[in-house]
Amino acid sequence: MDFARKAKWTFFVVTTLFSLVQPLSTNHTSINDTAIEMIHVGLILDAQSWVGKIVDSCISMAISDFYSQNCHYQTKLVVHTRDSGGDPLLLLSQALVLLENFKLDAIIVAENSAGVKILAELGSRVKIPIISLFAAGLSLSSFEYPHLIQIGEDESSRDKAVAAIVEAFSWRSAILIYEDNDSARPILSSVTGFRLDQHVALLTSSTDEEIVEQLMKLRSLQMTVYVVHMSPILASRLFLNAKQLGMMTQGYAWITTDMITNFMNSMDPSVFESMQGVVGFKPHIPASKELRRFAIRWRSKNLNENKNLEEMEMNVYGIWSYDMVWAVATAAERVMTRHPHILHQETRLNMNFTTIRSSESGLVFMDEILQSRFKGISGGFQLTNGRLIPKELQIVNVFKGERIIGYWNPGNGITSLMKQENHNETNLTSSSKLESVIWPGGTMNIPKGCSLHGKRLRIGVPANNGFREIISVTRDPRTNETTVTGYCVDVFKEAVQSLGYEVHYDFIPFEDANGQMAGTYNDLILQVYYKNYDAVMGDTTILASRFPYVDFLMPLSGDLWITTAAFFILTGLVIWFIERPINEEFQGSLCEQIGMIFWYSFSTLVFANKEKLLSHLSKFVVIIWVFVVLIITSSYTATLASMLTVQQVELNLKQDYVGYHCGFLLSRAVSNLNFKNPRLKPYKSAEEYADALGRGSNNGGVSAIVDEIPYLKVFLAKYPSDYTISKSNTTTGGFGFVFPKGSPLVQDISSAIMRLREEEKLQLMENKWFRSTKSIFTDQDTRSNPSRLNLHSFGGLFLVTGISSTSALLLCLFQKTRAIIIRKFKFFLNSMDSVKDYLKVRYITTLTILFN
């Protein structure tokens, strides 16, 4: 059902409640002076909430203060207050009652509920400003609801502020917990500044059992950074249950948006106690004498009138409502001064069984409010696209109260408390600009964003793969203690040690009762999927196809072919352009000239061009190009010969015995090598490889070994002078560690290994285990494995010939242009001589006529 139908049925329901609705209180302003034009404003709030009470009292003080300073004004606001009880339906009902009984010029709503959206639609129909003291999200835009004014942070700024905190503390990602309603839901689509690992939606009606169930699911994950965006009522229950589950302890981080932090002072002490360590945002109201005086007067006024406000502090919504009343009152006076004739105009609309008044001055009144500019107690008051957006946010830390630890604004990001005095702030990291944060559990240690919750990981390792340098599993027969060593083990340990949090683990060999592998590598990896292991560490490849295969016979790469052809054509064009005006061999019909371009350039491959060049520029271009062609053809011939030689060796191997590693994917490797009637022999170690290759196929050995690149490189590191790799082109991504899907350890371990590589620690480990100063995990051995020539190989040559051709072309153009200019200048001089001769003749003729 679309919005119009929903609104229609809602109007039908709420109009039946008119008889139950009674005014909450009398007007804030008595009407005694009939000479003053009364501007009627509706105020709908939850009279039982402390925010509603603060807003009501601040609006009352605003009216009193405004007209005491502007007693000469011709207008005066009359506020009609109604209680919604926090019910969206009653909110709309009260609005309809006010519109029925009074000629309203505006409605102020001090609630953040779904009813505000319907009220915004109502404002568009009756054409009066609807002022919502609580921003209701991106869905209520000024373009869709031109009569709506909102106060508070927009979703875009809120997302950027939260992202700044996540980035400041180097958290990789976070989990979003939000309330599934129109007010909070828009944050889900606006989150772009940081990565969400997961998001959880809670309903206002969710029971404590349902909240606990969701929290327990989150606790089972390894991420410990949570962003909470929901109403204060639901947030109170969330944090109480989170504390009971032990999620408000060391290692956790909780970030709250202004939707919660603005109402922190109104929460029950038990809720506030459960939120210790939370970091949140709230609008920053600059300190001023006017604000301080107002707060003192407000507290003094309400101490005796309302005991419920005795322990409460002034809220940002009370401050904003004070300034908003000043803006409305000032706008009303401007309307009276500039457009006095429209204040008394009104129409009546039939709205589902009731007739309400529609203001003809609403558009003018709305424009005057939007143009308001003044310095209020909240600072500079200015509406942008129908919204009062705070220019800066406070970053607060909840610990035995609220501590301001820094600020955030869209222009500068995170700034420190001493921002005006600290001129070197740009050199500081975002986290160092903040005051020390006391996190959940009372610790100042920054949460790492990931926690294994004391779990000891079971790391599966392959047993007895034969290459002890990569990974080796040994068992002490006396103590039955298992020791795992090797290159992979060192990399894993070093990576884990460099993480910012503790990871406890045990290596569990994947072996049977006889100490042999309990299955294939695929079986080992599946143990992680079945949750028998938390990870796998060892010589497991990243891709399934873990074998080398013969490449296609292509001495030149595709980009080199294309570039060479392009330069053939370019050279022909340059020669034709230079020679055509002066050389008859480059002239003729269009087809003949095009044929000459291609013929002359490509004939340089075999040096068969017979056309005589007349220009020194074209001769220069051809000399450079012939030199390039000579190098390319020579390199092509050499590379092709090498590749054919290697191919012939490989073809001969198809009639001999071939060895392979026991754990290798043999069937797919053999099919890619196209062996006919292969005679295969399995081996387990590098020593067995050397023995088999040394004996050869005729003596019980093999003529070649088929295996994965890392194993072959280990073998070559042991026997560098006796053997070589004839051809290798692998589709695997190398060795990798296996983790469950979604594990945060994946990115952390990957980043740690990358740092080890950048710090050259990986190279030191390779030197230790393989006694080689060159990385054993490079793609190919270029000394024995001829590769295709690529564009990079001849980049310098193409650059030289390109520059020479371009220079010759430009010089030719310059010469032609100069020749044209000289020819035109000579023509001009000749024309001037003709003119002079003509004038001379005319002059003599004229004189002759005169004297005769």
C-alpha atoms as one frame of an Amber mdcrd trajectory, in Angstrom:
protein
   0.000   0.000   0.000   1.449   3.337  -1.017   1.877   6.324   1.234  -1.273
   8.120   0.051  -3.498   5.166   0.926  -1.759   4.756   4.286  -2.278   8.427
   5.054  -5.949   8.192   4.059  -6.633   5.287   6.400  -4.607   6.921   9.156
  -6.716  10.085   8.895  -9.846   7.951   9.078  -8.675   6.255  12.292  -7.413
   9.287  14.127 -10.459  11.455  13.439 -12.492   9.003  15.493 -10.279   9.916
  18.452 -11.193  13.616  18.434 -13.721  13.212  21.195 -11.054  11.673  23.459
  -8.516  14.441  22.999  -8.370  17.236  25.559  -6.052  20.228  25.661  -3.007
  19.639  27.799  -2.661  23.142  29.139  -3.607  26.698  28.517  -1.744  28.883
  26.072   1.736  30.113  26.990   0.668  33.696  26.175  -2.392  35.538  27.370
  -4.191  37.572  24.755  -5.141  40.952  26.082  -4.076  43.378  23.396  -6.389
  43.163  20.380  -4.134  45.540  18.417  -1.449  42.879  18.238  -1.701  40.183
  15.551  -1.652  36.778  17.217   0.389  34.045  15.443  -0.908  30.649  16.525
   1.655  27.867  16.794   0.933  24.281  17.779   3.365  22.403  20.037   3.073
  18.603  20.267   5.318  16.699  22.678   5.449  13.835  25.118   4.573  15.643
  28.312   5.774  12.780  30.515   9.289  12.606  29.086  12.002  14.775  30.560
  12.916  16.047  27.068   9.321  17.107  26.528   9.334  18.977  29.823  12.618
  20.728  29.024  11.445  21.748  25.545   8.146  23.032  26.923   9.863  25.145
  29.559  12.493  26.478  27.110   9.821  27.526  24.596   7.946  29.307  27.354
  11.107  31.187  28.353  11.898  31.967  24.705   8.520  33.667  24.172   8.861
  35.611  27.382  12.441  36.726  26.620  11.724  37.606  22.987   8.772  39.888
  23.590  10.325  41.481  26.638  13.089  42.681  24.327  10.733  43.433  21.418
   7.684  44.859  23.142   6.985  47.157  20.180   6.370  44.282  17.749   2.981
  44.063  16.054   2.842  40.249  16.294   2.977  37.781  19.149   3.261  33.994
  19.190   0.534  32.025  20.921   1.619  28.429  21.578  -1.026  25.726  21.935
   0.520  22.685  23.621  -0.790  19.134  23.237   0.418  15.834  24.687   1.045
  12.938  22.306   2.128  10.481  24.970   4.810   9.258  22.575   2.150   7.635
  20.355   2.497   8.347  16.584  -1.270   8.023  16.022  -2.050  10.377  18.867
   0.549  12.773  17.476  -1.369  13.035  14.205  -4.688  13.203  16.017  -3.545
  16.137  18.137  -2.292  17.917  15.017  -5.701  17.546  13.347  -7.448  18.841
  16.467  -5.210  21.923  16.545  -5.826  22.582  12.853  -9.557  22.233  13.374
  -9.771  24.578  16.365  -7.157  27.211  15.529  -5.820  29.079  12.551  -2.325
  27.649  12.944   0.643  29.250  11.246   3.145  26.524  12.266   3.423  23.293
  14.252   6.436  22.384  16.407   6.954  18.675  17.074   9.260  17.558  19.878
   9.256  13.868  19.017  11.317  11.501  16.911   8.700   9.029  15.755   7.141
   7.640  12.625   4.298  10.124  13.056   6.583  13.002  12.024   6.641  11.712
   8.444   2.819  11.751   8.258   2.789  15.172   9.866   5.232  16.419   7.211
   2.779  15.265   4.549   0.009  17.042   6.401   2.067  20.238   6.460   2.449
  20.078   2.691  -1.329  19.840   2.323  -2.284  22.674   4.664   0.781  24.714
   3.617   2.170  25.593   7.049   5.700  24.992   8.426   6.178  21.753  10.374
   9.189  22.147  12.669  10.643  18.869  13.923  13.120  19.327  16.761  14.509
  15.846  16.045  15.926  15.064  12.590  14.096  12.066  11.197  16.604  10.792
   8.657  17.352  11.137   4.966  13.892  10.030   3.851  12.389  13.413   4.834
  14.177  15.666   2.388  13.395  19.315   1.809  12.594  18.556  -1.829   9.966
  15.985  -0.923   8.594  17.950   2.018   9.119  21.663   1.324   7.206  22.715
   4.468   9.344  20.629   6.837  12.115  22.077   9.016  14.380  19.635  10.868
  16.982  20.115  13.565  19.892  17.766  14.046  22.662  15.858  12.294  22.065
  14.454   8.802  22.943  10.853   7.960  25.913  11.752   5.763  27.723  13.719
   8.477  26.850  11.088  11.058  28.394   8.362   8.911  31.577  10.389   8.316
  31.956  11.093  12.038  31.643   7.418  12.956  34.029   6.458  10.139  36.569
   8.945  11.501  36.563   7.188  14.884  36.856   3.740  13.278  39.795   4.955
  11.208  41.416   6.840  14.105  41.825   3.664  16.129  42.841   1.565  13.089
  39.851  -0.733  13.277  39.350  -2.607  10.066  35.557  -2.749  10.300  32.637
  -2.639  12.707  29.225  -4.162  13.378  26.157  -1.922  13.157  23.264  -2.365
  15.596  20.313  -0.181  14.677  16.613   0.194  15.302  14.437  -0.982  12.452
  12.282   2.122  11.977  12.073   5.142   9.686  14.252   7.261  11.974  17.218
   4.913  12.360  17.054   2.700   9.263  18.560   5.250   6.811  22.003   4.832
   8.424  22.250   1.374   6.866  22.262   2.776   3.330  24.459   5.769   4.172
  27.387   3.855   5.692  30.254   4.274   3.215  33.184   5.482   5.286  33.935
   2.144   6.927  33.300  -1.520   6.287  30.402  -3.282   7.964  31.141  -6.900
   8.803  27.542  -7.359   9.858  24.449  -5.386  10.809  21.693  -6.273  13.239
  18.240  -4.693  13.278  16.206  -4.568  16.484  12.574  -3.558  16.850  11.212
  -1.274  19.534   8.954  -4.175  20.492  11.857  -6.657  20.766  11.832  -8.548
  24.039  14.885  -8.866  26.279  15.150 -12.497  25.194  15.331 -11.469  21.549
  17.943  -8.818  22.315  20.040 -11.327  24.265  19.799 -13.799  21.393  21.164
 -11.251  18.924  23.934 -10.192  21.308  25.024 -13.782  21.832  25.329 -14.219
  18.070  27.507 -11.119  17.930  29.585 -12.311  20.844  30.362 -15.556  19.017
  31.970 -13.517  16.244  35.515 -12.260  16.510  34.718  -8.590  15.824  34.391
  -6.426  18.945  33.630  -2.946  17.569  29.948  -1.990  17.605  28.168   1.111
  16.289  24.765   1.664  17.916  22.084   3.844  16.315  18.656   3.631  17.945
  16.232   5.353  20.269  17.324   5.905  23.892  14.610   3.548  25.193  15.802
   0.618  23.094  19.465   1.510  23.681  18.901   1.339  27.439  17.757  -2.261
  27.193  20.545  -3.125  24.784  23.349  -1.941  27.079  21.833  -3.506  30.183
  21.759  -6.892  28.467  25.208  -6.381  26.921  26.667  -5.804  30.385  25.035
  -8.959  31.736  26.577 -10.954  28.865  30.053  -9.572  29.626  30.226  -7.468
  26.471  31.018  -4.242  28.319  34.431  -5.505  29.393  38.009  -5.063  28.201
  38.512  -5.670  24.498  35.148  -4.299  23.376  34.454  -0.909  21.788  31.005
   0.717  21.587  30.251   3.823  19.523  26.907   5.607  19.886  25.428   8.213
  17.578  23.823  11.479  18.679  20.459   9.700  18.605  21.539   8.104  21.911
  24.203  10.413  23.268  21.905  13.462  23.235  19.660  11.722  25.771  22.397
  10.280  27.975  21.525  12.492  30.946  17.921  11.316  30.973  18.754   7.632
  31.269  18.293   5.614  34.400  21.431   5.427  36.595  21.616   1.662  36.086
  21.655   2.173  32.304  24.276   4.895  32.564  26.401   2.577  34.687  26.161
  -0.155  32.038  27.449   2.250  29.371  30.807   2.949  31.003  33.499   3.117
  28.312  31.175   4.082  25.468  32.374   6.675  22.931  29.650   8.825  21.404
  28.843  11.950  19.424  26.642  14.886  20.324  26.245  18.394  18.845  28.720
  20.943  20.110  27.155  24.120  21.484  29.840  26.822  21.832  30.134  28.219
  25.337  28.975  31.815  25.719  27.820  34.241  28.395  24.304  34.192  26.951
  24.108  30.402  27.154  25.461  30.329  30.703  23.013  32.982  31.877  20.119
  31.203  30.217  21.051  27.878  31.837  21.192  29.546  35.268  17.820  31.223
  34.751  16.284  27.998  33.418  17.439  25.959  36.411  16.327  28.650  38.864
  12.900  28.941  37.217  12.232  25.213  37.181  13.585  24.229  40.589  10.378
  25.322  42.279   7.930  24.784  39.409   8.837  21.205  38.515  10.648  18.956
  40.966  11.181  16.386  38.211  13.625  18.767  36.497  15.623  19.308  39.657
  18.314  16.739  38.827  18.268  17.296  35.070  20.675  19.335  32.975  19.895
  21.552  30.032  19.658  19.524  26.828  20.666  20.505  23.301  17.062  20.167
  22.175  15.980  22.708  24.775  18.632  25.125  23.491  17.631  24.564  19.865
  13.928  24.968  20.640  14.710  28.310  22.355  16.497  29.621  19.259  13.863
  28.178  16.917  11.119  30.139  18.723  13.142  33.305  18.231  13.449  32.487
  14.515   9.680  31.860  14.203   8.782  35.014  16.140  11.159  37.137  14.051
   9.797  35.625  10.831   6.214  36.375  11.922   7.068  40.020  12.463   8.720
  40.256   9.041   5.629  38.752   7.411   3.445  41.331   9.194   5.724  44.159
   8.095   6.256  43.092   4.494   3.021  41.224   3.677   0.313  42.415   6.101
  -2.528  41.610   3.699  -1.983  37.821   3.663  -2.056  37.175   7.434  -5.852
  37.229   7.489  -6.309  35.000   4.440  -7.238  31.371   4.897  -9.054  28.543
   3.180 -10.816  25.481   4.555  -9.948  21.959   3.458 -12.066  18.843   3.805
  -9.756  16.217   5.327 -11.683  12.953   5.745 -14.868  13.960   7.544 -13.431
  17.100   9.075 -12.737  20.559   7.733  -9.496  22.288   8.719  -8.055  25.667
   7.943  -5.267  26.092   5.413  -3.011  29.132   5.717  -2.487  31.250   2.623
   0.534  32.862   4.287   2.305  29.527   4.899   4.691  29.786   1.957   5.714
  33.328   2.851   6.055  32.394   6.525   8.192  29.362   5.581  10.490  31.475
   3.396  11.003  34.014   6.180  11.916  31.257   8.653  14.394  29.712   6.194
  16.089  33.094   5.744  16.668  33.563   9.474  20.230  34.536  10.372  21.146
  35.552  13.920  23.388  34.661  16.851  21.428  32.639  19.354  22.341  30.836
  22.537  23.265  27.801  20.368  25.659  29.908  18.303  25.115  31.022  14.735
  21.549  30.141  13.690  21.160  29.310  10.003  19.019  26.759   8.181  20.496
  24.810   5.267  18.063  23.008   2.961  15.413  23.168   5.616  17.654  21.749
   8.334  19.567  23.220  11.269  22.786  21.202  11.224  25.340  21.562  14.007
  28.639  22.826  12.642  30.650  20.611  14.958  30.191  17.492  17.048  31.609
  16.707  20.458  33.250  13.329  20.919  32.419  12.197  24.437  33.589   9.293
  26.547  31.236   7.860  29.155  33.068   7.164  32.402  31.538   8.314  35.670
  29.922  11.043  33.630  30.522  12.461  30.179  34.067  13.483  29.246  34.683
  15.541  26.104  37.719  13.983  24.435  37.692  15.887  21.143  35.652  17.350
  18.327  34.714  16.452  14.771  33.601  18.643  11.874  33.193  17.935   8.139
  36.047  20.222   7.124  38.849  19.182   9.497  37.730  15.790  10.745  38.829
  15.001  14.295  40.308  17.939  16.218  41.608  18.205  19.758  40.266  20.102
  22.746  43.125  22.586  22.363  42.453  23.061  18.627  42.721  26.843  18.768
  46.077  26.759  20.538  47.683  23.751  18.890  49.090  24.832  15.540  50.862
  21.541  14.805  47.735  19.430  14.778  48.072  18.522  11.108  51.134  16.434
  11.930  49.265  14.343  14.475  47.305  11.161  13.873  43.566  11.283  14.462
  43.728   9.164  17.618  46.503  11.308  19.130  44.303  14.385  18.756  41.830
  12.869  21.211  42.129  12.856  24.958  42.791   9.473  26.546  39.774   7.200
  26.218  38.687   4.955  29.050  37.248   1.904  27.337  34.834  -0.719  28.683
  36.375  -2.504  31.613  38.048   0.698  32.826  41.132   0.193  30.672  43.001
   2.738  28.561  44.321   0.042  26.218  42.754   0.564  22.802  40.609  -2.426
  21.788  42.095  -4.244  18.824  38.726  -4.704  17.152  39.131  -8.442  17.114
  39.077 -10.950  19.949  39.153 -14.711  20.086  37.561 -14.527  23.547  40.291
 -16.708  25.074  39.762 -19.480  22.531  42.757 -21.655  21.691  42.896 -22.286
  17.965  43.383 -25.767  16.551  45.731 -25.390  13.578  45.832 -28.369  11.228
  49.167 -29.160   9.549  50.001 -31.737   6.841  52.111 -34.639   8.027  55.219
 -35.985   6.280  55.111 -34.198   2.952  58.757 -35.048   2.258  60.009 -31.457
   2.000  61.101 -30.715   5.551  62.334 -27.247   4.613  58.744 -26.181   3.929
  57.044 -28.023   6.791  58.078 -30.941   8.972  56.246 -32.841  11.709  58.329
 -34.908  14.135  57.300 -36.806  17.241  59.562 -37.607  20.193  59.117 -41.349
  20.888  59.926 -40.912  24.578  57.739 -37.919  25.449  55.288 -38.322  22.557
  55.637 -34.556  22.039  54.970 -33.276  18.513  57.229 -30.617  16.994  56.329
 -28.711  13.828  59.085 -26.801  12.020  59.823 -25.361   8.602  59.550 -22.233
   6.525  55.717 -22.110   6.687  55.812 -22.448  10.465  58.237 -19.558  10.852
  56.105 -17.344   8.607  52.949 -18.215  10.545  54.505 -17.626  13.944  56.103
 -14.335  12.909  52.817 -13.108  11.397  50.790 -14.019  14.485  53.349 -12.414
  16.774  53.077  -9.130  14.860  49.305  -8.938  15.378  48.027  -6.394  17.854
  46.209  -9.023  19.907  46.994 -12.387  21.405  46.290 -15.544  19.437  46.746
 -18.855  21.260  47.024 -21.943  19.095  48.118 -25.567  18.917  49.446 -27.383
  15.851  47.470 -30.575  15.187  49.055 -32.932  12.604  46.618 -34.307  10.039
  47.756 -37.890  10.331  46.513 -41.400  10.916  47.619 -43.934  13.516  50.723
 -44.735  11.457  51.870 -41.129  11.329  50.949 -40.712   7.660  48.661 -38.103
   6.070  45.060 -38.948   6.961  43.911 -37.987   3.485  44.589 -35.593   0.649
  45.180 -31.859   0.920  41.577 -31.315  -0.094  40.513 -33.499   2.847  42.705
 -31.405   5.112  41.141 -28.151   3.906  37.635 -29.556   4.370  38.391 -30.052
   8.070  38.189 -26.263   8.437  34.794 -26.234   6.738  33.625 -29.021   9.075
  35.000 -26.970  12.022  37.344 -29.743  13.118  40.184 -27.259  12.665  40.136
 -23.497  13.115  42.760 -23.052  10.402  45.277 -24.950   8.277  48.945 -24.001
   8.099  51.340 -25.547   5.621  52.096 -26.019   1.953  48.502 -25.571   0.826
  48.082 -23.651  -2.407  45.631 -20.805  -2.823  43.949 -22.218  -5.963  42.723
 -25.715  -6.707  44.845 -26.202  -9.848  48.277 -26.656  -8.308  50.445 -27.763
 -11.161  52.546 -26.279 -14.003  51.535 -26.704 -17.629  53.007 -26.024 -21.035
  52.182 -22.570 -22.469  51.175 -21.809 -26.083  53.957 -21.196 -28.566  53.989
 -17.355 -28.744  57.476 -15.692 -28.839  55.979 -12.173 -28.793  53.292 -10.893
 -26.471  50.071  -9.442 -27.855  50.843  -5.844 -26.908  54.226  -6.069 -28.645
  52.626  -7.330 -31.872  50.098  -4.483 -31.841  52.689  -1.817 -31.055  55.058
  -3.055 -33.766  52.279  -3.014 -36.373  51.258   0.472 -35.302  54.800   1.776
 -35.715  55.052   0.166 -39.167  52.003   2.167 -40.249  53.195   5.334 -38.476
  56.566   5.174 -40.185  54.922   4.693 -43.592  52.644   7.676 -43.030  55.523
   9.939 -41.990  57.619   8.933 -45.045  54.640   9.440 -47.385  53.845  12.854
 -45.922  57.424  14.050 -46.323  58.090  12.582 -49.791  54.741  13.053 -51.546
  55.203  16.727 -52.551  58.676  16.176 -54.007  58.828  12.486 -55.010  56.865
  11.159 -57.978  57.082   7.565 -56.686  54.856   8.534 -53.741  52.233  10.196
 -55.935  49.326   8.801 -57.910  45.741   7.861 -57.143  44.413   7.496 -53.603
  44.637   3.691 -53.713  48.177   3.824 -55.034  49.243   6.209 -52.268  47.666
   4.035 -49.529  49.366   0.968 -51.000  52.677   2.796 -51.024  52.328   3.641
 -47.296  51.913  -0.019 -46.282  54.343  -1.386 -48.870  57.227   0.883 -47.968
  56.928   0.402 -44.168  56.493  -3.389 -44.185  59.114  -3.946 -46.875  61.717
  -2.799 -44.346  61.294  -6.194 -42.628  63.257  -7.823 -45.477  64.958  -4.588
 -46.622  63.216  -4.849 -50.006  62.258  -1.195 -50.427  63.586   0.150 -53.764
  61.964   3.573 -53.768  64.488   6.395 -53.735  64.023   8.942 -50.977  64.703
  12.597 -51.775  64.251  14.293 -48.391  66.931  14.136 -45.717  64.176  14.018
 -43.077  62.641  10.844 -44.502  66.093   9.273 -44.808  66.684  10.020 -41.095
  63.382   8.373 -40.121  64.102   5.262 -42.212  67.583   4.824 -40.745  66.221
   4.805 -37.192  63.333   2.502 -38.115  65.522  -0.015 -39.955  67.725  -0.215
 -36.874  64.675  -0.983 -34.682  63.380  -3.581 -37.145  66.756  -5.284 -37.188
  66.792  -5.650 -33.391  63.189  -6.883 -33.225  63.630  -9.502 -35.956  66.894
 -10.741 -34.460  65.316 -11.050 -31.001  62.275 -12.800 -32.451  64.447 -15.337
 -34.253  66.534 -16.067 -31.155  63.537 -16.434 -28.870  61.656 -18.636 -31.284
  64.672 -20.896 -31.685  65.040 -21.229 -27.910  61.380 -22.032 -27.406  61.391
 -24.631 -30.183  64.439 -26.237 -28.606  62.758 -26.443 -25.188  59.583 -27.759
 -26.808  61.561 -30.487 -28.549  63.092 -31.514 -25.224  59.661 -31.711 -23.644
  58.294 -33.761 -26.557  61.160 -36.240 -26.150  60.241 -36.646 -22.491  56.904
 -38.102 -23.513  58.632 -41.371 -24.348  60.520 -41.548 -21.013  59.701 -42.047
 -17.350  58.430 -39.013 -15.424  58.526 -38.556 -11.657  56.031 -36.695  -9.516
  55.377 -35.787  -5.885  53.016 -38.117  -4.027  50.728 -35.302  -2.959  50.565
 -33.729  -6.426  47.359 -33.538  -8.512  48.806 -35.940 -11.035  45.896 -36.628
 -13.397  45.288 -32.998 -14.342  49.021 -32.307 -14.711  49.500 -35.221 -17.087
  46.506 -34.248 -19.207  47.893 -30.712 -19.594  51.326 -32.027 -20.644  49.739
 -34.334 -23.276  51.890 -37.356 -22.387  51.210 -40.414 -24.554  51.215 -43.669
 -22.575  52.924 -41.942 -19.621  55.213 -44.003 -17.465  54.990 -42.328 -14.059
  56.835 -42.875 -10.812  55.938 -41.294  -7.441  58.544 -39.807  -5.101  58.355
 -38.159  -1.671  61.406 -35.946  -1.214  64.019 -33.834  -2.948  66.642 -36.532
  -2.270  64.551 -39.125  -4.106  64.150 -36.655  -6.994  67.932 -36.283  -7.287
  68.509 -40.024  -7.183  65.876 -40.752  -9.831  67.062 -38.015 -12.183  70.669
 -39.122 -11.702  69.900 -42.679 -12.810  67.684 -41.661 -15.752  64.893 -43.582
 -17.435  67.206 -46.314 -18.794  68.536 -47.156 -15.316  65.374 -47.304 -13.271
  65.011 -43.566 -12.759  63.202 -40.777 -14.574  64.011 -38.157 -17.193  61.922
 -35.376 -15.683  59.954 -34.356 -12.591  56.456 -32.857 -12.674  55.635 -30.928
  -9.509  54.501 -27.634  -8.097  56.827 -24.666  -8.467  57.711 -24.191  -4.755
  58.804 -27.831  -4.396  60.874 -27.645  -7.572  62.537 -24.448  -6.343  63.391
 -26.173  -3.043  64.900 -28.994  -5.052  66.923 -26.562  -7.174  68.120 -24.772
  -4.046  69.689 -28.082  -2.949  70.996 -29.036  -6.380  71.545 -25.721  -8.176
  74.204 -26.800 -10.670  72.831 -30.113 -11.907  69.210 -29.452 -12.850  66.985
 -26.742 -14.219  63.314 -25.993 -14.919  62.652 -26.292 -18.635  59.193 -24.702
 -18.615  56.935 -23.411 -15.849  53.723 -21.435 -15.992  51.528 -21.933 -12.961
  47.939 -20.882 -12.346  48.234 -21.018  -8.563  48.664 -18.061  -6.265  51.372
 -19.733  -4.189  51.104 -21.124  -0.667  48.491 -19.801   1.710  47.006 -20.450
   5.119  43.405 -21.614   5.338  40.803 -19.951   7.563  37.020 -20.192   7.802
  35.018 -17.789   5.674  34.406 -14.483   7.396  37.304 -14.873   9.824  38.950
 -11.496  10.581  42.261 -13.338  10.878  42.354 -13.618   7.085  43.020  -9.939
   6.489  45.114  -9.526   9.631  47.430 -12.414   8.752  47.635 -11.285   5.117
  48.565  -7.752   6.206  51.134  -9.141   8.622  52.761 -11.264   5.893  52.841
  -8.237   3.604  54.672  -6.280   6.306  57.128  -9.155   6.723  57.811  -9.048
   2.991  58.309  -5.267   3.003  60.655  -5.555   5.987  62.579  -8.312   4.113
  62.017 -10.749   6.978  60.569 -13.297   4.561  63.810 -13.233   2.592  65.776
 -13.932   5.775  63.548 -16.937   6.487  64.068 -18.235   2.948  67.814 -17.858
   3.323  67.628 -19.783   6.592  65.685 -22.744   5.262  66.762 -22.935   1.635
  70.313 -21.554   1.747  69.535 -19.289  -1.222  69.893 -15.540  -1.594  67.205
 -15.501  -4.289  63.525 -15.982  -3.486  62.457 -19.555  -4.228  58.933 -18.442
  -4.904  59.603 -16.395  -8.026  57.597 -17.347 -11.066  60.290 -18.732 -13.356
  64.013 -19.302 -13.803  64.753 -16.943 -16.669  68.170 -18.467 -17.377  66.690
 -21.787 -18.501  63.155 -20.891 -19.393  62.826 -18.613 -22.422  59.830 -16.363
 -22.067  57.896 -14.348 -24.592  59.226 -10.970 -25.559  56.950  -8.174 -24.379
  56.478  -4.485 -25.031  58.590  -3.543 -22.023  61.597  -5.254 -23.634  61.612
  -2.760 -26.512  60.100   0.266 -24.836  63.245   2.352 -25.305  63.531   1.521
 -29.013  59.923   2.445 -29.694  60.411   5.659 -27.762  63.430   6.600 -29.920
  61.718   5.840 -33.219  58.559   7.604 -32.068  60.463  10.751 -31.137  62.467
  10.710 -34.381  59.362  10.257 -36.550  57.447  12.931 -34.682  60.373  15.358
 -34.845  60.776  14.817 -38.586  57.062  15.300 -39.146  56.983  18.529 -37.131
  60.086  19.868 -38.887  58.511  19.089 -42.261  55.330  20.875 -41.259  57.398
  23.834 -40.145  59.235  23.955 -43.463  56.015  23.747 -45.437  54.387  26.433
 -43.339  57.398  28.707 -43.760  57.393  28.116 -47.497  53.719  29.029 -47.731
  54.279  32.209 -45.728  57.244  33.221 -47.892  55.291  32.513 -51.075  52.364
  34.610 -49.855  54.715  37.395 -48.842  56.337  37.398 -52.287  52.922  37.456
 -53.877  52.066  40.425 -51.694  55.223  42.259 -52.767  54.519  41.528 -56.429
  51.001  42.788 -55.980  52.336  45.975 -54.447  54.662  46.487 -57.437  51.723
  46.077 -59.784  49.762  48.603 -57.802  52.648  51.031 -57.942  52.962  50.628
 -61.728  49.252  51.128 -62.101  49.249  54.273 -59.961  52.260  55.570 -61.820
  50.514  55.139 -65.156  47.356  56.758 -63.808  49.394  59.668 -62.445  51.152
  60.285 -65.784  47.862  59.979 -67.620  46.247  62.487 -65.324  49.085  64.977
 -65.739  48.963  64.609 -69.476  45.265  65.369 -69.532  45.716  68.388 -67.294
  48.516  69.927 -69.380  46.747  69.307 -72.626
